[in-house]
Each structure stands twice: as C-alpha cells, then as structure tokens.
Amino acid sequence: MPSYTSKTLLSALAAAASVSAHGHVRNIVINGVSYQNYDPTSFPYMQNPPTVVGWAAGNTDNGFVAPDAFASGDIICHKSAKNAGGHAVVAAGDKIFIQWDTWPESHHGPVLDYLASCGDAGCESVDKTTLEFFKISEVGLVDGTSAPGVWGSDQLIANNNSWMVQIPSNISPGNYVLRHEIIALHSAGQANGAQNYPQCFNLQITGSGTAKPAGTLGTALYKADDAGILANIYTSPVTYEIPGPALIEGAASIEQTSSAITASGTAVTGSATAVPVATTTTAINGGATEVPASPTTTAAAETSTAASSSAADVGATPTSTATAGATAAPVPTRCPGLKKKRSSRRHARDVRRH
C-alpha cells in the first residue's frame, strides 16, 4: 500500500504536469523595464505576495475559461480575478512586450488585446463588471493552407513565448486595463471546447490623444456559438473568423519583435494619476529566463515622454513605474542612497575641474 509520502509526491507530480500544460504571463516589458505579473502558481501560497501590475486570478492550474462561463465575471480577467494593486505607466504609441512562461504548440488560436477605461479613480479599485473593452490588436489565422494552420499563437511561440502590442497613439490619457488573451482552438470543434486564457494589467496611459472608443462589457465579448469560438481547425483549407468586436480606428498591426530587458520596475504606492516618478531599478543580467536583445528590437529604443521626463528628474535610466492605491496621495520615491550618490558625482566633477 503506498505510503502517505508517496501519495503526496504523486499528487505533486500530477499537479506539476497539469500546471506545465498551459501557461500564464510572467511579466510585461515597457521601454526596456520589466514589470512582474501575478503568478497564479505561487502567489496564492505566499503570506505577503508582492504588489504587481497584473490582476490576481484563481487559475492555479494554469487553466482556462470555457465558453459556458462567458456570461460570468471569469471571462473578464480570468477565474475569480481581482484588481492588481499597482499599475505601469506607458505613453500612447508605445509598445508593450508581454512574456508568457510557456505556451503549448498544440494550442493553436488567435491572440487578442483589448483596453478598457477605469475612469479617474484608477484601475486598482474599479468594478471589473463595469469595464467596457475595445479591441486594439488581433492576429488569428495566418495561413490556413493545411490543417491545423498557422496562427497568432504560433507567432507568439516563435517569439520566445512573447507578444508585442502597441498602445494606439490616439488614445486619450487615463487609467486603463489591458486585457491580453489567447483562445486555444484545438478542441473547439465541439460545443464548449474552446479555451480562453485572458490576462489583465493596469496601465496609466499618458499623451495628448483624444480618442475614447466605445467598448463592450467583458461578459458580452463572446458567445459560445460564435464562429470564432465553435470552430473546427482540422479540415483543410482552414477558415476562421476572429471573435469579438472589430478593431478600433487607430489600432496598428505590428511586427512581432523582441524587447531587451534593461531594468526591473516595482509597484509603489501613490495616486493613480500622479506624475510618474522613477523608482529603484535593478539591472537584469542576460539568461535563459530573459528575452535577449534583438537587432530588430524597436520597443526598448522607444521611450515614453512621461517616463523619460521622470527619469531625468532623478538622474536615472528612463523607466516607467507601477503605482498602487487609486486614491492615495502621491508619494514621491527616491532610490536608497541617491543623495549620497549625487554628492559623489558633484565631488568627482570638482576634482576633474581642478
């Protein structure tokens, strides 16, 4: 008879196999600065998980939302999702690099991105059921010559399990939820077979845009019998209709490139509408867990106006910041020892002059 220890080990191995079957977003990168996402496989078991820009969710098995839950709040930002405690700052027109921990090759399907305005109160406290999403990016069937076809998900895998999306340059500044989603269609030929994997992040978008597109409630984005949800991808040639609302005016289709990570950004407390303040950043060494720089990278070279100006104020590398607490007063932050470092630099300049 198996011992208690043996049973525990077998259960752990089975859980690990289940978790590795799918995936979740590990982090997002804005102008070279990496922001951690909520990790559903570890954060729920921490006494004090870190404050991050990604929404908390109950998909501890890296699972999915099925079509029979499209009318529930689970489809909005994943199962039992709760507001992220912070947000990242990005300028309209900038690109965001979204890195998944993994994605299985068998899970073919479209990659979709939406935004929804949270209003002046910020996204840290917004009621998710009131969010109205408008679509800013979609890549579905790329080549349907032979089944099961080439899909947006295949491009994501080829790009080191990562996805680049651009914030439309015409978007009005404010607080938004970015809803990033892959819909796996490998079982979608049967009712309730599609698998939706939505992930949400809080953003403060800066800029001079004026567009405030109309959106659709998350619970009304899809129906179980939509052509893009109930779909057979194993009959050649493959045809496909992307589900959900149409792209907004100003949405851009961009090349899937990489973004070099130069620093890490952390969520800090402060007002949701506070002027971005550069925070302590830590350079990240290259390695298997980070996406290497690419000759075709464009996102890391582009800096948002807000991030650049805030970084210049404290003499740091330009970064965007994450901010938590929608109603709290702005809390300026400084790097530990910054005053001392400035004094050292002034002393070095004086020495050179003499």
Coordinates of C-alpha atoms in Angstrom, one line a residue:
M1 CA 0.0 0.0 0.0
P2 CA 1.5 3.4 -1.0
S3 CA 2.7 5.5 1.9
Y4 CA 1.4 8.9 2.7
T5 CA 4.7 10.4 1.4
S6 CA 4.4 8.5 -1.8
K7 CA 0.8 9.7 -2.3
T8 CA 1.9 13.3 -1.6
L9 CA 4.7 13.0 -4.1
L10 CA 2.5 11.6 -6.8
S11 CA -0.1 14.3 -6.3
A12 CA 2.6 16.9 -6.5
L13 CA 3.9 15.5 -9.8
A14 CA 0.4 15.3 -11.2
A15 CA -0.2 18.9 -10.3
A16 CA 3.1 20.0 -11.8
A17 CA 2.3 18.2 -15.1
S18 CA -1.1 19.9 -15.1
V19 CA 0.5 23.3 -14.5
S20 CA 3.1 22.9 -17.2
A21 CA 0.4 22.0 -19.8
H22 CA -0.7 25.6 -20.3
G23 CA 0.8 28.9 -19.3
H24 CA 0.4 32.4 -17.8
V25 CA 2.1 35.8 -18.4
R26 CA 5.3 36.1 -16.4
N27 CA 5.9 39.8 -16.9
I28 CA 5.4 42.8 -19.2
V29 CA 8.2 45.0 -20.6
I30 CA 7.7 48.7 -21.3
N31 CA 10.7 50.5 -22.9
G32 CA 13.1 48.0 -21.5
V33 CA 11.7 48.0 -18.0
S34 CA 10.2 44.7 -16.8
Y35 CA 7.1 44.6 -14.5
Q36 CA 6.2 41.3 -12.8
N37 CA 2.8 39.8 -13.4
Y38 CA 0.7 38.0 -10.8
D39 CA 1.9 34.3 -10.7
P40 CA -1.2 32.1 -10.1
T41 CA 1.1 29.1 -9.4
S42 CA 2.9 30.7 -6.4
F43 CA 1.4 33.9 -5.2
P44 CA -1.8 32.3 -3.7
Y45 CA 0.5 30.3 -1.3
M46 CA 2.5 33.4 -0.1
Q47 CA 1.6 35.1 3.1
N48 CA 2.6 38.5 1.6
P49 CA 2.8 38.3 -2.2
P50 CA 4.3 41.4 -3.9
T51 CA 2.2 44.2 -5.3
V52 CA 2.3 43.9 -9.1
V53 CA 0.6 45.4 -12.2
G54 CA -1.1 42.1 -13.2
W55 CA -4.6 41.1 -11.8
A56 CA -4.7 38.3 -9.3
A57 CA -6.6 35.2 -10.6
G58 CA -7.6 31.8 -9.3
N59 CA -6.2 29.8 -12.2
T60 CA -3.6 28.0 -10.0
D61 CA -3.5 25.1 -12.5
N62 CA -2.8 27.5 -15.4
G63 CA -6.2 26.6 -16.6
F64 CA -8.7 28.3 -18.9
V65 CA -12.2 29.8 -19.1
A66 CA -14.7 27.7 -21.1
P67 CA -17.5 29.1 -23.2
D68 CA -20.1 28.1 -20.7
A69 CA -18.6 30.8 -18.4
F70 CA -18.7 33.6 -21.0
A71 CA -21.5 35.3 -19.2
S72 CA -19.7 35.2 -15.8
G73 CA -17.0 37.5 -14.5
D74 CA -14.4 34.9 -15.0
I75 CA -14.1 35.7 -18.7
I76 CA -13.1 39.3 -17.9
C77 CA -9.6 38.8 -16.4
H78 CA -9.6 35.0 -15.7
K79 CA -11.1 33.0 -12.9
S80 CA -12.1 34.9 -9.7
A81 CA -9.8 37.7 -10.9
K82 CA -9.2 40.6 -8.5
N83 CA -7.7 44.1 -9.2
A84 CA -4.0 44.4 -9.4
G85 CA -2.5 46.6 -6.6
G86 CA -0.5 48.7 -8.9
H87 CA -0.1 49.9 -12.5
A88 CA 2.6 50.7 -15.0
V89 CA 2.9 54.0 -16.9
V90 CA 3.1 53.9 -20.7
A91 CA 2.7 56.6 -23.4
A92 CA 0.2 56.3 -26.1
G93 CA 2.0 55.0 -29.1
D94 CA 4.5 52.9 -27.1
K95 CA 4.8 49.1 -27.4
I96 CA 4.3 46.6 -24.6
F97 CA 6.1 43.3 -24.7
I98 CA 4.1 40.5 -23.0
Q99 CA 6.1 37.4 -21.9
W100 CA 4.4 34.1 -21.2
D101 CA 6.2 31.4 -19.2
T102 CA 5.3 28.8 -21.8
W103 CA 2.7 28.0 -24.4
P104 CA 2.0 24.5 -25.9
E105 CA 2.3 24.1 -29.7
S106 CA -0.9 22.1 -29.8
H107 CA -3.0 25.0 -28.6
H108 CA -3.5 26.9 -31.8
G109 CA -5.6 30.0 -31.9
P110 CA -5.8 33.8 -32.1
V111 CA -4.1 36.4 -29.9
L112 CA -6.2 39.4 -28.9
D113 CA -5.6 42.6 -27.0
Y114 CA -8.2 45.0 -25.5
L115 CA -8.3 48.2 -23.4
A116 CA -11.0 49.4 -21.0
S117 CA -11.0 52.7 -19.3
C118 CA -11.2 52.7 -15.5
G119 CA -12.1 56.3 -15.1
D120 CA -10.4 58.8 -12.8
A121 CA -10.5 56.6 -9.7
G122 CA -7.9 54.2 -11.3
C123 CA -7.9 50.5 -12.0
E124 CA -6.9 49.4 -8.6
S125 CA -10.4 49.7 -7.3
V126 CA -12.6 49.6 -10.4
D127 CA -15.5 47.1 -10.5
K128 CA -14.4 44.7 -13.3
T129 CA -18.0 44.0 -14.4
T130 CA -18.4 47.7 -15.4
L131 CA -15.3 47.7 -17.7
E132 CA -16.1 48.2 -21.4
F133 CA -13.4 46.7 -23.6
F134 CA -12.4 47.9 -27.1
K135 CA -10.1 45.8 -29.3
I136 CA -6.6 47.3 -30.2
S137 CA -4.9 44.2 -31.7
E138 CA -5.8 40.8 -33.2
V139 CA -3.9 38.1 -35.0
G140 CA -6.0 35.0 -35.9
L141 CA -5.3 32.5 -38.8
V142 CA -2.1 33.5 -40.6
D143 CA -2.0 30.6 -43.1
G144 CA -4.9 28.1 -43.5
T145 CA -3.4 26.1 -46.5
S146 CA -3.2 22.9 -44.5
A147 CA -4.7 21.9 -41.1
P148 CA -4.4 22.9 -38.4
G149 CA -3.0 26.1 -39.9
V150 CA -0.6 28.7 -38.7
W151 CA -1.9 31.1 -36.0
G152 CA -1.2 34.1 -33.9
S153 CA -0.3 31.6 -31.1
D154 CA 2.4 30.1 -33.3
Q155 CA 3.9 33.6 -33.9
L156 CA 3.9 34.0 -30.1
I157 CA 5.7 30.7 -29.6
A158 CA 8.3 31.7 -32.3
N159 CA 8.8 34.9 -30.5
N160 CA 10.1 33.1 -27.4
N161 CA 6.5 32.7 -26.0
S162 CA 6.1 36.5 -26.1
W163 CA 3.8 39.1 -27.7
M164 CA 4.3 42.7 -28.8
V165 CA 1.3 45.0 -28.7
Q166 CA 1.2 48.8 -29.4
I167 CA -1.0 51.2 -27.5
P168 CA -2.8 53.3 -30.2
S169 CA -1.3 56.8 -30.4
N170 CA -4.7 58.4 -30.5
I171 CA -5.9 57.0 -27.1
S172 CA -6.9 59.7 -24.6
P173 CA -4.7 59.7 -21.4
G174 CA -6.1 58.0 -18.4
N175 CA -6.3 54.7 -16.5
Y176 CA -6.9 51.5 -18.4
V177 CA -7.0 47.8 -18.1
L178 CA -5.0 46.0 -20.8
R179 CA -6.8 42.6 -21.5
H180 CA -4.4 40.2 -23.3
E181 CA -5.9 36.9 -24.4
I182 CA -5.1 33.7 -26.3
I183 CA -8.0 31.5 -27.4
A184 CA -6.9 27.8 -27.8
L185 CA -9.0 26.1 -30.5
H186 CA -7.6 22.5 -30.5
S187 CA -10.9 21.2 -29.0
A188 CA -13.2 24.0 -30.4
G189 CA -14.8 21.7 -33.0
Q190 CA -17.2 20.5 -30.2
A191 CA -19.5 22.6 -28.0
N192 CA -17.8 24.2 -25.0
G193 CA -14.4 23.1 -26.4
A194 CA -12.7 26.4 -26.9
Q195 CA -10.3 27.5 -24.2
N196 CA -9.9 31.2 -23.3
Y197 CA -6.8 32.4 -21.4
P198 CA -7.4 36.1 -20.5
Q199 CA -4.7 38.1 -18.6
C200 CA -5.2 41.7 -17.3
F201 CA -2.8 44.5 -16.4
N202 CA -3.3 48.0 -15.0
L203 CA -1.9 50.9 -17.1
Q204 CA -1.8 54.6 -16.8
I205 CA -1.6 55.9 -20.4
T206 CA -0.1 59.3 -21.0
G207 CA 0.0 61.5 -24.1
S208 CA -2.1 64.0 -26.0
G209 CA -4.6 61.7 -27.7
T210 CA -8.3 62.4 -27.6
A211 CA -9.9 59.1 -28.7
K212 CA -12.3 57.5 -26.2
P213 CA -13.6 54.4 -28.1
A214 CA -16.8 52.8 -27.1
G215 CA -16.4 49.3 -25.6
T216 CA -18.2 46.1 -24.8
L217 CA -18.7 44.6 -21.4
G218 CA -16.4 41.7 -20.8
T219 CA -19.3 39.4 -20.2
A220 CA -20.7 40.3 -23.7
L221 CA -17.4 39.9 -25.7
Y222 CA -18.2 36.4 -26.9
K223 CA -21.0 33.8 -27.2
A224 CA -20.5 30.1 -27.1
D225 CA -21.7 29.6 -30.6
D226 CA -19.7 32.4 -32.3
A227 CA -18.0 31.3 -35.4
G228 CA -14.6 32.1 -33.9
I229 CA -15.4 30.1 -30.7
L230 CA -17.1 27.0 -32.2
A231 CA -14.6 26.2 -34.9
N232 CA -13.0 23.1 -36.5
I233 CA -9.4 23.8 -37.3
Y234 CA -8.6 20.2 -38.6
T235 CA -10.3 20.4 -42.1
S236 CA -8.2 21.8 -44.9
P237 CA -8.2 24.5 -46.0
V238 CA -8.8 26.1 -42.6
T239 CA -11.0 29.2 -42.5
Y240 CA -11.6 31.3 -39.4
E241 CA -13.5 34.4 -38.2
I242 CA -11.9 36.2 -35.2
P243 CA -14.5 36.6 -32.5
G244 CA -15.3 39.8 -30.5
P245 CA -15.8 43.4 -31.6
A246 CA -14.0 44.9 -34.5
L247 CA -10.6 46.7 -34.1
I248 CA -10.9 50.4 -33.2
E249 CA -9.7 53.2 -35.5
G250 CA -6.0 53.7 -34.8
A251 CA -5.3 50.1 -34.0
A252 CA -2.0 49.0 -35.5
S253 CA -0.8 45.7 -36.8
I254 CA 2.9 45.4 -35.8
E255 CA 5.8 43.1 -36.4
Q256 CA 6.4 40.6 -33.6
T257 CA 9.8 41.5 -32.4
S258 CA 11.6 41.1 -29.1
S259 CA 12.4 43.7 -26.4
A260 CA 15.6 43.8 -24.5
I261 CA 15.1 44.0 -20.7
T262 CA 17.4 46.6 -19.1
A263 CA 15.9 47.0 -15.7
S264 CA 13.1 45.9 -13.4
G265 CA 10.2 48.1 -12.2
T266 CA 8.3 47.7 -9.0
A267 CA 4.9 48.7 -8.0
V268 CA 4.8 51.6 -5.5
T269 CA 2.0 53.3 -3.6
G270 CA 0.6 56.7 -4.7
S271 CA -2.2 58.3 -6.6
A272 CA -3.4 56.6 -9.8
T273 CA -3.0 60.0 -11.6
A274 CA 0.3 61.1 -10.1
V275 CA 3.1 62.2 -12.3
P276 CA 5.4 59.2 -12.8
V277 CA 8.4 59.1 -10.5
A278 CA 11.4 57.0 -11.3
T279 CA 11.9 54.2 -8.7
T280 CA 14.8 52.0 -7.8
T281 CA 15.6 49.8 -10.8
T282 CA 17.8 46.7 -10.9
A283 CA 19.7 45.7 -14.0
I284 CA 18.8 42.2 -15.1
N285 CA 21.6 40.0 -16.4
G286 CA 21.1 38.0 -19.5
G287 CA 20.0 34.5 -19.1
A288 CA 17.6 31.7 -20.2
T289 CA 14.7 33.4 -18.3
E290 CA 15.1 36.7 -20.1
V291 CA 14.5 37.6 -23.7
P292 CA 17.8 38.7 -25.3
A293 CA 18.2 41.9 -27.3
S294 CA 17.4 41.6 -30.9
P295 CA 18.7 43.7 -33.9
T296 CA 15.1 44.3 -34.9
T297 CA 14.0 45.4 -31.5
T298 CA 12.1 48.7 -31.5
A299 CA 10.2 48.8 -28.2
A300 CA 13.3 49.1 -26.0
A301 CA 14.6 52.0 -28.0
E302 CA 11.4 54.0 -27.7
T303 CA 10.9 55.9 -24.5
S304 CA 7.6 57.4 -23.3
T305 CA 7.5 61.1 -22.7
A306 CA 6.3 60.7 -19.1
A307 CA 8.9 58.0 -18.3
S308 CA 11.8 59.9 -19.8
S309 CA 11.0 63.2 -18.0
S310 CA 10.5 61.5 -14.7
A311 CA 13.8 59.6 -15.0
A312 CA 15.6 62.8 -15.9
D313 CA 14.4 64.4 -12.7
V314 CA 16.3 61.9 -10.6
G315 CA 19.2 61.1 -12.9
A316 CA 18.2 57.5 -13.5
T317 CA 17.7 55.4 -16.6
P318 CA 14.4 56.2 -18.2
T319 CA 11.7 53.9 -16.9
S320 CA 8.0 53.6 -16.4
T321 CA 6.7 52.9 -13.0
A322 CA 3.9 50.9 -11.4
T323 CA 1.6 52.7 -9.0
A324 CA -0.7 51.3 -6.4
G325 CA -3.6 52.8 -4.4
A326 CA -6.1 54.6 -6.6
T327 CA -6.9 57.4 -4.1
A328 CA -3.8 57.7 -2.0
A329 CA -1.8 61.0 -2.2
P330 CA 1.2 61.0 -4.4
V331 CA 4.2 59.6 -2.6
P332 CA 7.5 60.6 -4.3
T333 CA 10.1 57.9 -4.0
R334 CA 13.8 58.1 -4.2
C335 CA 16.4 55.4 -4.7
P336 CA 18.2 54.5 -1.4
G337 CA 21.5 56.4 -1.2
L338 CA 20.5 58.7 -4.1
K339 CA 21.5 61.9 -2.1
K340 CA 24.9 60.3 -1.3
K341 CA 25.5 59.3 -5.0
R342 CA 24.7 62.8 -6.2
S343 CA 27.2 64.3 -3.7
S344 CA 29.8 61.8 -5.0
R345 CA 29.2 62.8 -8.6
R346 CA 29.5 66.5 -7.7
H347 CA 32.8 65.8 -5.9
A348 CA 34.1 63.9 -9.0
R349 CA 33.2 66.8 -11.2
D350 CA 35.0 69.2 -8.9
V351 CA 38.1 67.0 -8.9
R352 CA 38.2 67.0 -12.7
R353 CA 37.9 70.8 -12.9
H354 CA 40.9 71.1 -10.7

